[in-house]
mmCIF file of C-alpha atoms in Angstrom:
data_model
loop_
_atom_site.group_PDB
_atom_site.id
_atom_site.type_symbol
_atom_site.label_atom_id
_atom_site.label_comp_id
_atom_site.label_asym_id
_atom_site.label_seq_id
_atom_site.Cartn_x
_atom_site.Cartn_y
_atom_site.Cartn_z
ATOM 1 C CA UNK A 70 6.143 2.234 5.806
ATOM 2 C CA UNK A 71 4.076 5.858 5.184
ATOM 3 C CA UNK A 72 2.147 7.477 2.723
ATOM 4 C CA UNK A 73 -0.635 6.196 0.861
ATOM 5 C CA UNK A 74 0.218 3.077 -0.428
ATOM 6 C CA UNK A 75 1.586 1.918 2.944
ATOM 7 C CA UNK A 76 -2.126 1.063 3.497
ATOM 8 C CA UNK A 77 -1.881 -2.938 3.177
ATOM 9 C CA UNK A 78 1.082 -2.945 5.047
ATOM 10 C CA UNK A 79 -0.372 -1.150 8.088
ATOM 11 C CA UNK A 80 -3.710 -3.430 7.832
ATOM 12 C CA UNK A 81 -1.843 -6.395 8.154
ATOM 13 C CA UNK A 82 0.030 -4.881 11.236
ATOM 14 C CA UNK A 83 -3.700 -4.211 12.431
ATOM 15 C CA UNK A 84 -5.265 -7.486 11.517
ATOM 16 C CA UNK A 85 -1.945 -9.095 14.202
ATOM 17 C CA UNK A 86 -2.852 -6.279 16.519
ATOM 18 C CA UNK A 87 -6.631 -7.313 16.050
ATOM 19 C CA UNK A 88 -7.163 -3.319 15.420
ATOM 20 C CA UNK A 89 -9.968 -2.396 13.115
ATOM 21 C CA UNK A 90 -8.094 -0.536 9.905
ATOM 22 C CA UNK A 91 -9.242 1.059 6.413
ATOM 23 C CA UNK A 92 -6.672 1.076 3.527
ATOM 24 C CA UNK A 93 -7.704 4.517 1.923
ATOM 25 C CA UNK A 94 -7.535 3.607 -1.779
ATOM 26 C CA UNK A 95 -9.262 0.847 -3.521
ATOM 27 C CA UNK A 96 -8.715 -1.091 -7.396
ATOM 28 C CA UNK A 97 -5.524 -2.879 -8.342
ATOM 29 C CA UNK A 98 -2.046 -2.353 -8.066
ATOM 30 C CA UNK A 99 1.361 -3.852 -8.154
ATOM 31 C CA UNK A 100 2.800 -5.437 -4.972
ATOM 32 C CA UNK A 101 6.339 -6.490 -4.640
ATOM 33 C CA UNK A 102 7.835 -8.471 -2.188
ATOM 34 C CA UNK A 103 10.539 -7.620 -0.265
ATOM 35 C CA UNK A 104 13.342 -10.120 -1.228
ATOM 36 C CA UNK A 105 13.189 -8.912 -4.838
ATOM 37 C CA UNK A 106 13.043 -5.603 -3.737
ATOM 38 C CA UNK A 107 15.967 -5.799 -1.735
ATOM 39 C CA UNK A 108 17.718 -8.005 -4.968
ATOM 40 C CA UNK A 109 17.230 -5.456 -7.165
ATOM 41 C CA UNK A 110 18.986 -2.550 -4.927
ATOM 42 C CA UNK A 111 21.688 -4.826 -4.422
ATOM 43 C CA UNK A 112 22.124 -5.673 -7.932
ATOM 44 C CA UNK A 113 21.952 -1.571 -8.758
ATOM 45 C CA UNK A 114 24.386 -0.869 -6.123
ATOM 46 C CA UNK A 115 26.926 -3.806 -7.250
ATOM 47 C CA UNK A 116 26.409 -2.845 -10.765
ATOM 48 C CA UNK A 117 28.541 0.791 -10.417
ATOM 49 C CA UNK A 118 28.129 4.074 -11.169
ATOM 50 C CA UNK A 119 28.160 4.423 -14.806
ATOM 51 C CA UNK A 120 25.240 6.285 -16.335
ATOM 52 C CA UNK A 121 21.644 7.394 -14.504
ATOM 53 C CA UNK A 122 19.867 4.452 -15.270
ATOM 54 C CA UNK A 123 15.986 4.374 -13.499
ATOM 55 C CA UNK A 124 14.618 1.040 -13.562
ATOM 56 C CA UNK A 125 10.955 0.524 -12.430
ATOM 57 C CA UNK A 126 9.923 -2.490 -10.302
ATOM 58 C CA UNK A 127 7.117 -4.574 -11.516
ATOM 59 C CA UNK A 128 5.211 -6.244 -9.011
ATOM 60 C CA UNK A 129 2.467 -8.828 -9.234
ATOM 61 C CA UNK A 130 -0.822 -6.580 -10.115
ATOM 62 C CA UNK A 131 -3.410 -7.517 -7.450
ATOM 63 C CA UNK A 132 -6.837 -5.633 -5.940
ATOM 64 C CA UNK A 133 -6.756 -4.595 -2.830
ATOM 65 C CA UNK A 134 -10.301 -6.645 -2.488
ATOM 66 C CA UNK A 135 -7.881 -9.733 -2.570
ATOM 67 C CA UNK A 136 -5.438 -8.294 -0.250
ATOM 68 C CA UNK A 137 -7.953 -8.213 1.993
ATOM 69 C CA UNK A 138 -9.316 -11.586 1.794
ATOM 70 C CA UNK A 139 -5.823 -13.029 2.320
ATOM 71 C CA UNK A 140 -5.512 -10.971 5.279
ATOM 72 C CA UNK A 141 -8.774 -12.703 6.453
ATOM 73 C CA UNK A 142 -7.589 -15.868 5.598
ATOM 74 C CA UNK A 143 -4.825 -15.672 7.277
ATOM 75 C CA UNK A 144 -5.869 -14.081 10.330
ATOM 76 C CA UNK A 145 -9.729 -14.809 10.869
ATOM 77 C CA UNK A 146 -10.802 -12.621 13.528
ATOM 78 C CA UNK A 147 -9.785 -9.600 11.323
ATOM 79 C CA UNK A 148 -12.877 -10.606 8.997
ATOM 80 C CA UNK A 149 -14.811 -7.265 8.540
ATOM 81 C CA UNK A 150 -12.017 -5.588 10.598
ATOM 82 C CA UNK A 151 -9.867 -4.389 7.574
ATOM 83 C CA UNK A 152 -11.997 -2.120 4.865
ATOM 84 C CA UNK A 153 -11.018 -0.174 1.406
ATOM 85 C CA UNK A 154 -11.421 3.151 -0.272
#
């Protein structure tokens, strides 16, 4: 995962790693997990060729204040480890 909004993926790798780690944007956005990610491609690719469709995958629309949290939750030493914005 790169870019920008690879941030809460790479703080959770931290928060394992027990490395300190800011995600560089802050707010709400949509997160999507990874089996209906990987659905969705295989439903495109089954469906064939015809046309140039574009479809857009709509995620759950979370902060990354609650991201976060459930990192901290989850793994407790990372409390005040992982920051925003």
């Amino acid at each position: 995962d790169q870019g920008l909004t690879s941030g809460p993926t790479s703080a959770m790798k931290a928060a394992v790693l027990g490395r300190p780690f800011r995600i560089a944007f802050s707010g709400s956005t949509d997160f999507q997990h990874v089996s209906d990610v990987a659905a969705a491609f295989v439903a495109c690719a089954d469906g064939g060729p015809e046309g140039a469709r574009v479809y857009n995958l709509h995620g759950e629309n979370v902060s990354v204040d609650e991201i976060v949290d459930t990192i901290a939750e989850i793994i407790p030493g990372s409390r005040g480890t992982i920051t925003t914005g």
